[in-house]
Structure formats: structure tokens, C-alpha cells
mmCIF file of N, CA and C in Angstrom:
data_model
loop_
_atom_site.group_PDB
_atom_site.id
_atom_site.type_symbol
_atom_site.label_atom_id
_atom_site.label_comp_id
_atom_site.label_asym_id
_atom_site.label_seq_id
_atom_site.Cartn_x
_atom_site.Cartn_y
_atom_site.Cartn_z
ATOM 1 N N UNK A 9 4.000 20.114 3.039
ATOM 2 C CA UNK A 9 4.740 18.884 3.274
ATOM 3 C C UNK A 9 4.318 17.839 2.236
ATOM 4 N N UNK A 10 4.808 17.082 1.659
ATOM 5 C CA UNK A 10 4.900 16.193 0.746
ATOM 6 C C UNK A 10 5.151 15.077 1.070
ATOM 7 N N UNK A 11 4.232 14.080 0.986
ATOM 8 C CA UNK A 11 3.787 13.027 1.412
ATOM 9 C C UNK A 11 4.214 11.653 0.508
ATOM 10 N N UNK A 12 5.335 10.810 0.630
ATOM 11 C CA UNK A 12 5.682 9.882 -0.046
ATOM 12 C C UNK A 12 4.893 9.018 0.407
ATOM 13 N N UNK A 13 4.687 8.066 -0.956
ATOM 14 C CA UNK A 13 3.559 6.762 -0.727
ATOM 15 C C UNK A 13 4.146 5.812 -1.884
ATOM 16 N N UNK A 14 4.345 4.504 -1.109
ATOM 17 C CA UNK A 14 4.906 3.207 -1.826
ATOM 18 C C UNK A 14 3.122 2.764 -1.940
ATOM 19 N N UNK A 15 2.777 2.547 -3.378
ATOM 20 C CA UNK A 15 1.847 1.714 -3.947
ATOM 21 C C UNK A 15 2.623 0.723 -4.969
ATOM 22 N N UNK A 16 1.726 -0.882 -4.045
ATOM 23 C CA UNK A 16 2.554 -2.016 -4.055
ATOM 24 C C UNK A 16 0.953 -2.918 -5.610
ATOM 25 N N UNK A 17 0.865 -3.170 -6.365
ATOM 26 C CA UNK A 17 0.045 -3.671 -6.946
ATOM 27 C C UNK A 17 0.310 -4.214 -8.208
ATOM 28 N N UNK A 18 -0.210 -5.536 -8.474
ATOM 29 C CA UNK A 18 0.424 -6.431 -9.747
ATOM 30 C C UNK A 18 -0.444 -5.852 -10.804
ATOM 31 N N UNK A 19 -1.171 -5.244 -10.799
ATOM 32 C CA UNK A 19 -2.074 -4.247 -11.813
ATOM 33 C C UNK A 19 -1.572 -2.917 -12.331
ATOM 34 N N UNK A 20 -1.063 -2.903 -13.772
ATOM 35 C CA UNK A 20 -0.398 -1.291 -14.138
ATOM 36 C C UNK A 20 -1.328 -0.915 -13.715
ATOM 37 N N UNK A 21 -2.826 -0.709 -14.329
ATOM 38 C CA UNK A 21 -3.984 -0.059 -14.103
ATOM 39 C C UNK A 21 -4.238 0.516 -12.934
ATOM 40 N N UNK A 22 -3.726 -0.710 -12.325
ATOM 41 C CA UNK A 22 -4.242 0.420 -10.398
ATOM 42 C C UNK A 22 -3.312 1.144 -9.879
ATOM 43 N N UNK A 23 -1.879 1.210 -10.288
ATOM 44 C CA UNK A 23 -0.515 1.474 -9.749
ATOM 45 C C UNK A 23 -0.895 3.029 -10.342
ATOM 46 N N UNK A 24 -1.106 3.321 -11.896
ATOM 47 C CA UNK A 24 -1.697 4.403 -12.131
ATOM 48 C C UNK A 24 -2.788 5.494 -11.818
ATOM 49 N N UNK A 25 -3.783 4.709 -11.716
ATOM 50 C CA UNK A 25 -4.702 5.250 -11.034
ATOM 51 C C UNK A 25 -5.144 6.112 -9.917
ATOM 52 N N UNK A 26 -3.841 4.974 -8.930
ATOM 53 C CA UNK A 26 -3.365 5.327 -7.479
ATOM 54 C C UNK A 26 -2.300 6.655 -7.747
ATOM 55 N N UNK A 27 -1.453 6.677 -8.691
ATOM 56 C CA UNK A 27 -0.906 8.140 -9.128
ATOM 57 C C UNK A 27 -1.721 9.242 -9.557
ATOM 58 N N UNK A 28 -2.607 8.850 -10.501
ATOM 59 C CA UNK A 28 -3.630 9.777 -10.917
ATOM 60 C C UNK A 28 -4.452 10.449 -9.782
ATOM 61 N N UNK A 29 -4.464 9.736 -8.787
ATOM 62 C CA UNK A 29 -5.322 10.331 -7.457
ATOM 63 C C UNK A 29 -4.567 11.029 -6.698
ATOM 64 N N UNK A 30 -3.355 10.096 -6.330
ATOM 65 C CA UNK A 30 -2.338 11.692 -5.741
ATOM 66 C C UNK A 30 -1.333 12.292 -5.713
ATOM 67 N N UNK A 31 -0.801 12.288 -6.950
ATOM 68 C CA UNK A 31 -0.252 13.382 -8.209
ATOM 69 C C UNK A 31 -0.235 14.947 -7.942
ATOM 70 N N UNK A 32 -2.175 15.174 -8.393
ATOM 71 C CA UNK A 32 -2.668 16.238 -8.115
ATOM 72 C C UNK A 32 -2.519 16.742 -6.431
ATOM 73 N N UNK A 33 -2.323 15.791 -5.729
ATOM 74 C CA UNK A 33 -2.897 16.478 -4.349
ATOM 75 C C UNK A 33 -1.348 16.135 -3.584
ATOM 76 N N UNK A 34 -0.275 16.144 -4.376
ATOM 77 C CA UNK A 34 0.782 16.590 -3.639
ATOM 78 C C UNK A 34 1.522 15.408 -3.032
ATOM 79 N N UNK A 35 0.790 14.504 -3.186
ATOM 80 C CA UNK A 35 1.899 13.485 -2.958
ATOM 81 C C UNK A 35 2.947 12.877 -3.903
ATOM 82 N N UNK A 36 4.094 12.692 -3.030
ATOM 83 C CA UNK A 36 5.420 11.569 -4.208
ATOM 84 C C UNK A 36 5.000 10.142 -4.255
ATOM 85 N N UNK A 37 4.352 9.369 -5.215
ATOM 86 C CA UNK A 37 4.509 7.955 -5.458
ATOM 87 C C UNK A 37 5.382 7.011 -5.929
ATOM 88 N N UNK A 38 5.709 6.344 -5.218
ATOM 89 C CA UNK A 38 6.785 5.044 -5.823
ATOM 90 C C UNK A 38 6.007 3.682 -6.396
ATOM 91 N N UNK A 39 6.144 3.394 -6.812
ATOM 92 C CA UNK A 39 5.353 2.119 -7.114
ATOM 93 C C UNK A 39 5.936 0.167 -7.254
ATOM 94 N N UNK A 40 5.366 -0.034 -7.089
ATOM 95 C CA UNK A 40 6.513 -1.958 -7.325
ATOM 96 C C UNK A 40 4.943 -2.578 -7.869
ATOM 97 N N UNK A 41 5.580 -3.754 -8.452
ATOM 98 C CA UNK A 41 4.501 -4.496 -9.173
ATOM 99 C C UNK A 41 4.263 -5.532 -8.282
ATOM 100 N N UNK A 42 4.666 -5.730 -7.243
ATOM 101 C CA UNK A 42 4.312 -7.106 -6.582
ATOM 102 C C UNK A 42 4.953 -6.853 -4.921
ATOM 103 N N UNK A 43 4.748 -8.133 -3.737
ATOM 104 C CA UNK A 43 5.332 -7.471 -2.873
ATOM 105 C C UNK A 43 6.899 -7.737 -3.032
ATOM 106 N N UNK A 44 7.523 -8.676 -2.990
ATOM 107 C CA UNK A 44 8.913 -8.686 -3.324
ATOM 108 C C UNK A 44 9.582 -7.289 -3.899
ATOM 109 N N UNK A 45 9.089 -7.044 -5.135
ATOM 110 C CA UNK A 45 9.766 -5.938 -5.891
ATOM 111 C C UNK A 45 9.152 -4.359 -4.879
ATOM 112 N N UNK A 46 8.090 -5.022 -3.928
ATOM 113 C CA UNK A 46 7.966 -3.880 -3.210
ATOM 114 C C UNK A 46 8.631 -3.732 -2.037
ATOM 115 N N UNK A 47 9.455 -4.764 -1.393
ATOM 116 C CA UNK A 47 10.441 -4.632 -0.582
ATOM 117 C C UNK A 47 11.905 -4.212 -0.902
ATOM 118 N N UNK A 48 11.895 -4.628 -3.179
ATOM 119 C CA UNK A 48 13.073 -3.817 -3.260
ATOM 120 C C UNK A 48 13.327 -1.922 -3.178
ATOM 121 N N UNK A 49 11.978 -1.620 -3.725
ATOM 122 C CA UNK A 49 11.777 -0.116 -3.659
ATOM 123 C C UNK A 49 11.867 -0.059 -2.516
ATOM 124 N N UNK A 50 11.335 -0.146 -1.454
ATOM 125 C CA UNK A 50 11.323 0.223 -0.106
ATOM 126 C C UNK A 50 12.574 0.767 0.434
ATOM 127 N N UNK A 51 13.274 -0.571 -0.013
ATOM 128 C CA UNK A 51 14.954 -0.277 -0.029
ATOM 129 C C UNK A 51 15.384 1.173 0.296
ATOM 130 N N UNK A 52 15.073 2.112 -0.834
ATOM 131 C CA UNK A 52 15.681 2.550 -1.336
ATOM 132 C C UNK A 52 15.398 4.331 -0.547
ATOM 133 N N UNK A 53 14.004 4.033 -0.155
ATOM 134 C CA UNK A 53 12.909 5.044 0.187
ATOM 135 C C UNK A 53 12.637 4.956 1.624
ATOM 136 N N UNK A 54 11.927 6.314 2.064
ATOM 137 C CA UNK A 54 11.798 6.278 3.474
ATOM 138 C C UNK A 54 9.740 7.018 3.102
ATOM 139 N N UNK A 55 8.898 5.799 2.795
ATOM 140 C CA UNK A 55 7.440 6.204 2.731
ATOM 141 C C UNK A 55 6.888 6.721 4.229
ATOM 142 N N UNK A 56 5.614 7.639 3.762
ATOM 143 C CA UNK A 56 5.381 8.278 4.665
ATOM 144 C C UNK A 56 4.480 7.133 5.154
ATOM 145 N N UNK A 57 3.427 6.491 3.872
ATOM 146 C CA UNK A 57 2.934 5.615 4.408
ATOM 147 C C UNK A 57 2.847 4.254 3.091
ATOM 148 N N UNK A 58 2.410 3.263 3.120
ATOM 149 C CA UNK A 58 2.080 1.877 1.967
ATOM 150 C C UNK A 58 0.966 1.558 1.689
ATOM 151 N N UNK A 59 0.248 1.583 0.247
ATOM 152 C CA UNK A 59 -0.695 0.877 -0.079
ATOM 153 C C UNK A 59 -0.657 -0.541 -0.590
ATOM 154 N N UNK A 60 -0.871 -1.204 -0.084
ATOM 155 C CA UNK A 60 -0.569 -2.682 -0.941
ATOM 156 C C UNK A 60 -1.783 -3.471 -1.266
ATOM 157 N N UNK A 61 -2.313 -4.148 -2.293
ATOM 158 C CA UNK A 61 -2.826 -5.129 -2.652
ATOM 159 C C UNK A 61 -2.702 -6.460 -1.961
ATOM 160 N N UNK A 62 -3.874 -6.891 -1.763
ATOM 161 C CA UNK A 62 -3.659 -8.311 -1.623
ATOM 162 C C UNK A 62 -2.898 -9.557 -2.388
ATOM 163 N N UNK A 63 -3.944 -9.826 -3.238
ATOM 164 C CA UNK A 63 -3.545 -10.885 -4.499
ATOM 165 C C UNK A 63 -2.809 -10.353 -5.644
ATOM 166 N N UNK A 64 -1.628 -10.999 -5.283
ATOM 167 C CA UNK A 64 -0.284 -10.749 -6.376
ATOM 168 C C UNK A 64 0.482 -11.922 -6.460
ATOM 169 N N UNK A 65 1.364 -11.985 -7.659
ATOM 170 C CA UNK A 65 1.784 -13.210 -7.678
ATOM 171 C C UNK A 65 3.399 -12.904 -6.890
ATOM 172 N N UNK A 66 3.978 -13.809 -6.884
ATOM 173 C CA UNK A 66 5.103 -13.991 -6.005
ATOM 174 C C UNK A 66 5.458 -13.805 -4.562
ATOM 175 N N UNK A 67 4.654 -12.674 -4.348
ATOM 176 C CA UNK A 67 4.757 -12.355 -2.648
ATOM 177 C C UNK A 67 3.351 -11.335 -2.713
ATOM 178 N N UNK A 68 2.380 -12.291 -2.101
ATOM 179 C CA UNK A 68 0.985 -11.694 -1.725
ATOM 180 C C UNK A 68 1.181 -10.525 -0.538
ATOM 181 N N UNK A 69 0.044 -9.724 -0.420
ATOM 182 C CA UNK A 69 -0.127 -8.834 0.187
ATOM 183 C C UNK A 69 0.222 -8.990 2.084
ATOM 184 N N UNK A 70 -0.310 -10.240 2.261
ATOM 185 C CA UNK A 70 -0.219 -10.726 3.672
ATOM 186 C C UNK A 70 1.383 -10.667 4.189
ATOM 187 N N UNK A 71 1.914 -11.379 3.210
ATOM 188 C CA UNK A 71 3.939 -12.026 3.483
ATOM 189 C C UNK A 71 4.451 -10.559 3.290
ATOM 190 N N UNK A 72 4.025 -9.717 2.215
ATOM 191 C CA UNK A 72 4.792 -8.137 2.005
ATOM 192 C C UNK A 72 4.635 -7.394 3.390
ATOM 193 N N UNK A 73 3.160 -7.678 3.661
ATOM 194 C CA UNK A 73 2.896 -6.442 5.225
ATOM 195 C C UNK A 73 4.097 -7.287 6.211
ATOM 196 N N UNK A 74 3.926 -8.660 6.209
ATOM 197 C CA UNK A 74 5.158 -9.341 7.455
ATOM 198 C C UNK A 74 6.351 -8.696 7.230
ATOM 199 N N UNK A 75 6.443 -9.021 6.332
ATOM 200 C CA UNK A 75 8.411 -8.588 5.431
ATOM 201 C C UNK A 75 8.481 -6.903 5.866
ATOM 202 N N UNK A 76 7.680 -5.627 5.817
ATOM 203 C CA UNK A 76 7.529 -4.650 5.954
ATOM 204 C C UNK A 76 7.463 -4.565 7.261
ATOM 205 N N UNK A 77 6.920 -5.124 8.054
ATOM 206 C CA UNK A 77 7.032 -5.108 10.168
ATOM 207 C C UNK A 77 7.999 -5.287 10.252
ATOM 208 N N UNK A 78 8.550 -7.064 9.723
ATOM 209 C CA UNK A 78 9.798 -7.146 10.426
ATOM 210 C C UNK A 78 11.220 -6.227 10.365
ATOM 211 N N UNK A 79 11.033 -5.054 9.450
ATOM 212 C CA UNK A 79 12.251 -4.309 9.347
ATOM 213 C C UNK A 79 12.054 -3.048 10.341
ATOM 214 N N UNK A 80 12.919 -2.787 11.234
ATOM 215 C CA UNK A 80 13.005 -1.807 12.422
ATOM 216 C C UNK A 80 12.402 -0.480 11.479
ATOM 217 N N UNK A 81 13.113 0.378 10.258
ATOM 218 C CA UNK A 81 12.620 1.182 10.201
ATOM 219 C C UNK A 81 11.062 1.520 9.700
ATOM 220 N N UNK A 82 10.686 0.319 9.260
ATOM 221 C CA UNK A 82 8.932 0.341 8.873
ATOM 222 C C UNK A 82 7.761 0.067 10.364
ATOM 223 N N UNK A 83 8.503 -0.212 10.955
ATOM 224 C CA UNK A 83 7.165 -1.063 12.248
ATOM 225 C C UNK A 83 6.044 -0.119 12.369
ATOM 226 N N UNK A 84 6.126 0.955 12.284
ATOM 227 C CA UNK A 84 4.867 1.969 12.534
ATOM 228 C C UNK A 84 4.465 2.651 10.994
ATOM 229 N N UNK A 85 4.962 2.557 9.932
ATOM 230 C CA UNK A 85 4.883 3.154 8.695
ATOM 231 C C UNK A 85 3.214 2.419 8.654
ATOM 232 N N UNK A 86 2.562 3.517 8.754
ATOM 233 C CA UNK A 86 1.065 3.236 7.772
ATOM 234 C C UNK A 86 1.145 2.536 6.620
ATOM 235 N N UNK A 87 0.259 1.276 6.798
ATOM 236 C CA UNK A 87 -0.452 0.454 5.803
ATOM 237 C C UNK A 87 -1.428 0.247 5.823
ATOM 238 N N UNK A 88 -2.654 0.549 4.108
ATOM 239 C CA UNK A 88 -3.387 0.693 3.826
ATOM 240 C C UNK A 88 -3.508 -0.781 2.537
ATOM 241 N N UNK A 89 -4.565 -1.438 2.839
ATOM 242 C CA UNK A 89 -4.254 -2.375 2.230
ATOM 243 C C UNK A 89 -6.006 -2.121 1.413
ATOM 244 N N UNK A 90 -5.290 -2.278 -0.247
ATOM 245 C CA UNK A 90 -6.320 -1.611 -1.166
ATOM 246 C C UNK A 90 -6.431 -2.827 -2.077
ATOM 247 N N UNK A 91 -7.570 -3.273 -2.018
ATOM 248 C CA UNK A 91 -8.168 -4.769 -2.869
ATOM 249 C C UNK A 91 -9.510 -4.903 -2.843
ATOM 250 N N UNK A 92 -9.857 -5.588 -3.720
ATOM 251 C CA UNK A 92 -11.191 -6.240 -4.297
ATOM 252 C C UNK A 92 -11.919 -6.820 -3.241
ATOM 253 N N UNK A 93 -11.107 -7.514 -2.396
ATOM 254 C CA UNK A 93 -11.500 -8.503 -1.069
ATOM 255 C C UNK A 93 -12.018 -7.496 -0.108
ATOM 256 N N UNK A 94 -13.223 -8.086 0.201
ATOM 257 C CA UNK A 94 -13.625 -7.726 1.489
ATOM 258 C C UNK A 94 -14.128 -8.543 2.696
ATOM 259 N N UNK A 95 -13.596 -10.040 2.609
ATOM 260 C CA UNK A 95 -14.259 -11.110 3.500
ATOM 261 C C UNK A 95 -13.841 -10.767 5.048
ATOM 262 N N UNK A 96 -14.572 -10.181 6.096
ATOM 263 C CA UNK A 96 -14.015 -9.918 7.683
ATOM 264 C C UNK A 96 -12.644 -10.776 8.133
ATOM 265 N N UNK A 97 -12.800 -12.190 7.335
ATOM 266 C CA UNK A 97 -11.271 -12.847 7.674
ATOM 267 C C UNK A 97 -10.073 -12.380 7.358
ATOM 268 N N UNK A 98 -10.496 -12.122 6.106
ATOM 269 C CA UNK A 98 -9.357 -11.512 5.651
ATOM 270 C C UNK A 98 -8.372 -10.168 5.905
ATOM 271 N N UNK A 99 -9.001 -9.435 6.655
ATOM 272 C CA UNK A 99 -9.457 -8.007 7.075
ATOM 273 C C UNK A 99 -8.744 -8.837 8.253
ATOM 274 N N UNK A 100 -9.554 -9.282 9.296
ATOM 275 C CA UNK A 100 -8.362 -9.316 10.570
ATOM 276 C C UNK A 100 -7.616 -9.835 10.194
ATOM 277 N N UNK A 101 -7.087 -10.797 9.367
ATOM 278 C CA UNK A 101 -5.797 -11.579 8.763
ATOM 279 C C UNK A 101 -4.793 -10.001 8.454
ATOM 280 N N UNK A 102 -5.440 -9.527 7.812
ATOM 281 C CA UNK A 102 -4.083 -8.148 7.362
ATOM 282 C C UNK A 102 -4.166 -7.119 8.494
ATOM 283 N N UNK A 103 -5.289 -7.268 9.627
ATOM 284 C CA UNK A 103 -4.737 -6.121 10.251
ATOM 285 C C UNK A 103 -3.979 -7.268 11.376
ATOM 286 N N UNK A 104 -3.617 -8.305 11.705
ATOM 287 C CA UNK A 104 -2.823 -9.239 12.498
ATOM 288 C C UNK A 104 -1.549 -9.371 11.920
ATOM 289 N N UNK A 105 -1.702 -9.209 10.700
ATOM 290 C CA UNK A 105 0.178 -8.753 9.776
ATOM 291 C C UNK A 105 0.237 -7.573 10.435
ATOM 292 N N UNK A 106 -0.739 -6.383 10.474
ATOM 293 C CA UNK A 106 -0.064 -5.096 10.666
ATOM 294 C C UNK A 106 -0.508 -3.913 10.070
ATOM 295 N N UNK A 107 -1.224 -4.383 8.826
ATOM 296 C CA UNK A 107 -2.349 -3.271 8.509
ATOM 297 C C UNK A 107 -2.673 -1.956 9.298
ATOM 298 N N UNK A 108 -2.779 -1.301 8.432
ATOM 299 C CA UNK A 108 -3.113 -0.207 9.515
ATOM 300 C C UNK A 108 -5.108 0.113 8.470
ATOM 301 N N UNK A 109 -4.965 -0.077 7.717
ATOM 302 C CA UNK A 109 -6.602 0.348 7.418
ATOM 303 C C UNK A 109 -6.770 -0.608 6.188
ATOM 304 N N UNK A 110 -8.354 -0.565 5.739
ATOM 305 C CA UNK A 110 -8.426 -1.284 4.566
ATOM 306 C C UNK A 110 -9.498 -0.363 3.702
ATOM 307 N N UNK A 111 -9.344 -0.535 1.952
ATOM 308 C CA UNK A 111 -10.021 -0.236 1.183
ATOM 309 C C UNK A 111 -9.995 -0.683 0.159
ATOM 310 N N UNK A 112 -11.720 -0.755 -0.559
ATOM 311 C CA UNK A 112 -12.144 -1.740 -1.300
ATOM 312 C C UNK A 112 -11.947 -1.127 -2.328
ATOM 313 N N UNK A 113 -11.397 -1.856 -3.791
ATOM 314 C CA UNK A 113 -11.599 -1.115 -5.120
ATOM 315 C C UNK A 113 -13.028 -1.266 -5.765
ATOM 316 N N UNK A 114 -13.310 -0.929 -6.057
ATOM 317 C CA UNK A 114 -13.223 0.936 -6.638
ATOM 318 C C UNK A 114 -12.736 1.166 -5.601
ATOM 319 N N UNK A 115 -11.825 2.309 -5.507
ATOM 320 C CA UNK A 115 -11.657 3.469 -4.750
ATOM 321 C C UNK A 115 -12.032 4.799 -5.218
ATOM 322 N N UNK A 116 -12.340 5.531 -4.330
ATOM 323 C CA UNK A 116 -13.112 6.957 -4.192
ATOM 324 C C UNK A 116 -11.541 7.526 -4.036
ATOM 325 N N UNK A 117 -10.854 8.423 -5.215
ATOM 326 C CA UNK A 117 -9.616 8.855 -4.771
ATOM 327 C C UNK A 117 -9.801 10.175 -3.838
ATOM 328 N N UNK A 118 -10.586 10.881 -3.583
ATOM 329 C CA UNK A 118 -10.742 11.781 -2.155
ATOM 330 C C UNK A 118 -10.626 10.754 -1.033
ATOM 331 N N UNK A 119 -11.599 9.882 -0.745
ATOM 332 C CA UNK A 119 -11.479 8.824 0.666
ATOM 333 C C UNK A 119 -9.675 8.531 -0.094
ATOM 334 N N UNK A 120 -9.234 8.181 -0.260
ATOM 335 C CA UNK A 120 -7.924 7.766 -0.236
ATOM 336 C C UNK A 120 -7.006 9.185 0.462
ATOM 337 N N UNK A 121 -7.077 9.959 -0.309
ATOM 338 C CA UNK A 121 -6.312 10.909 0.181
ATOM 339 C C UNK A 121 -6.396 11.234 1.243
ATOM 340 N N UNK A 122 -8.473 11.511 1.826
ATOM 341 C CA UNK A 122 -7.905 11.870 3.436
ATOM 342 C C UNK A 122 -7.483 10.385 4.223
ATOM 343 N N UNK A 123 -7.934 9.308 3.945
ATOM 344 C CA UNK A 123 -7.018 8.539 4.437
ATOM 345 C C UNK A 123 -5.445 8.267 4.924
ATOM 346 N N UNK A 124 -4.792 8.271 3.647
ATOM 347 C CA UNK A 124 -3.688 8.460 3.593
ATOM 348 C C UNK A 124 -3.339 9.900 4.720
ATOM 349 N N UNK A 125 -3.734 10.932 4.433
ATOM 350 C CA UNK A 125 -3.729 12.339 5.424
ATOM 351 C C UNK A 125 -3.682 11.941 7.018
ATOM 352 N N UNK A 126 -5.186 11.521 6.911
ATOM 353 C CA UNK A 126 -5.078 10.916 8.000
ATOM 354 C C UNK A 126 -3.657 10.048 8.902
ATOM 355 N N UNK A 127 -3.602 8.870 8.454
ATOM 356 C CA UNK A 127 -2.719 8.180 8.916
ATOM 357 C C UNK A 127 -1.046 8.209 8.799
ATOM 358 N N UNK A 128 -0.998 9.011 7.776
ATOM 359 C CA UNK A 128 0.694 9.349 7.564
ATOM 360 C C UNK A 128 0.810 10.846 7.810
ATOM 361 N N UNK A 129 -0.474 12.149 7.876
ATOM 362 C CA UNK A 129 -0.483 13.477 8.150
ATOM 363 C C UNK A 129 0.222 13.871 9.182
#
């Protein structure tokens, strides 16, 4: 089974990276540079689950996870919210949007994958 994943991040570097990790291990990635342009991909796609970044310009990580609940077919779609930040506020702030897990960059692309496994498997 093949596992689609919307990775949402204003960083080419990490949007890649996040491909480079699961590429190999069988997943389909979509990618958007920000959250806005990640509500236009969404559009288009039915993800198994979302990685999104916090800090982006135009539509931060927090307003993308809202924008992503409020649409009937996302309300349960796994979100994994992958950033630099690790302050506990912030953390219940995104799991009170809707979050479904959090991870700090660096990322360990094995912990990602069974993550992702985990929650969209």
C-alpha cells in the first residue's frame, strides 16, 4: 500500500529531504511551499497523512492545521507537525488546532517513517 503524504514547508531544503526519506520507503509525496499553497495542493489530493512546518510566511503552520480541520474531508487526516520549535506552548497550541504528533528538526528519517506508519498505516 502506498502511502500519500502532503509535506507543507517554506524550506526547498526540507521539502526535499522529507522526499529523500520517503521516496525510498514507498511513499507518494506532494509538497507546497507554505500553508496557503498547501491548501491549494490539498485540493487536488486525498493524503494519507500531513507534515507541516510551523514558521512560514503567508499562512503559518497553526492557521494551515485550522484551514485543514475545517474541511469535512480532512478532520481525521494525520498531522505531523515538523519544526525547529519545541516550546510545550507551542506543542499544545498545534495539538488544540489538531495536530496529531510533533517532530523536531533534525529529523531521524526512520522515526519519521514509522511515524507516519504509525498514524496514517
Amino acid at each position: 500500500m502506498t502511502l500519500e503524504i502532503l509535506a507543507v514547508d517554506d524550506s526547498r531544503t526540507m521539502r526535499e529531504m522529507i522526499k529523500l526519506a520517503l521516496l525510498p520507503a514507498g511513499f507518494r509525496v506532494h509538497t507546497a511551499d507554505d500553508g496557503l499553497h498547501g491548501i491549494e495542493v490539498l485540493d487536488g489530493i486525498a493524503p494519507d497523512a500531513i507534515i507541516t512546518d510551523i514558521n512560514m510566511p503567508r499562512m503559518d503552520g497553526f492557521d494551515f492545521i485550522d484551514a485543514v480541520r475545517k474541511q469535512e474531508n480532512y478532520r481525521v487526516t494525520p498531522i505531523l507537525v515538523l519544526t525547529t520549535e519545541a516550546a510545550p506552548e507551542l506543542k499544545a497550541r498545534a495539538r488544540a488546532a489538531g495536530a496529531t504528533g510533533w517532530i523536531v528538526k533534525p529529523f531521524d528519517p526512520v522515526k519519521l517513517i514509522k511515524a507516519l506508519q504509525m498514524v496514517a498505516g
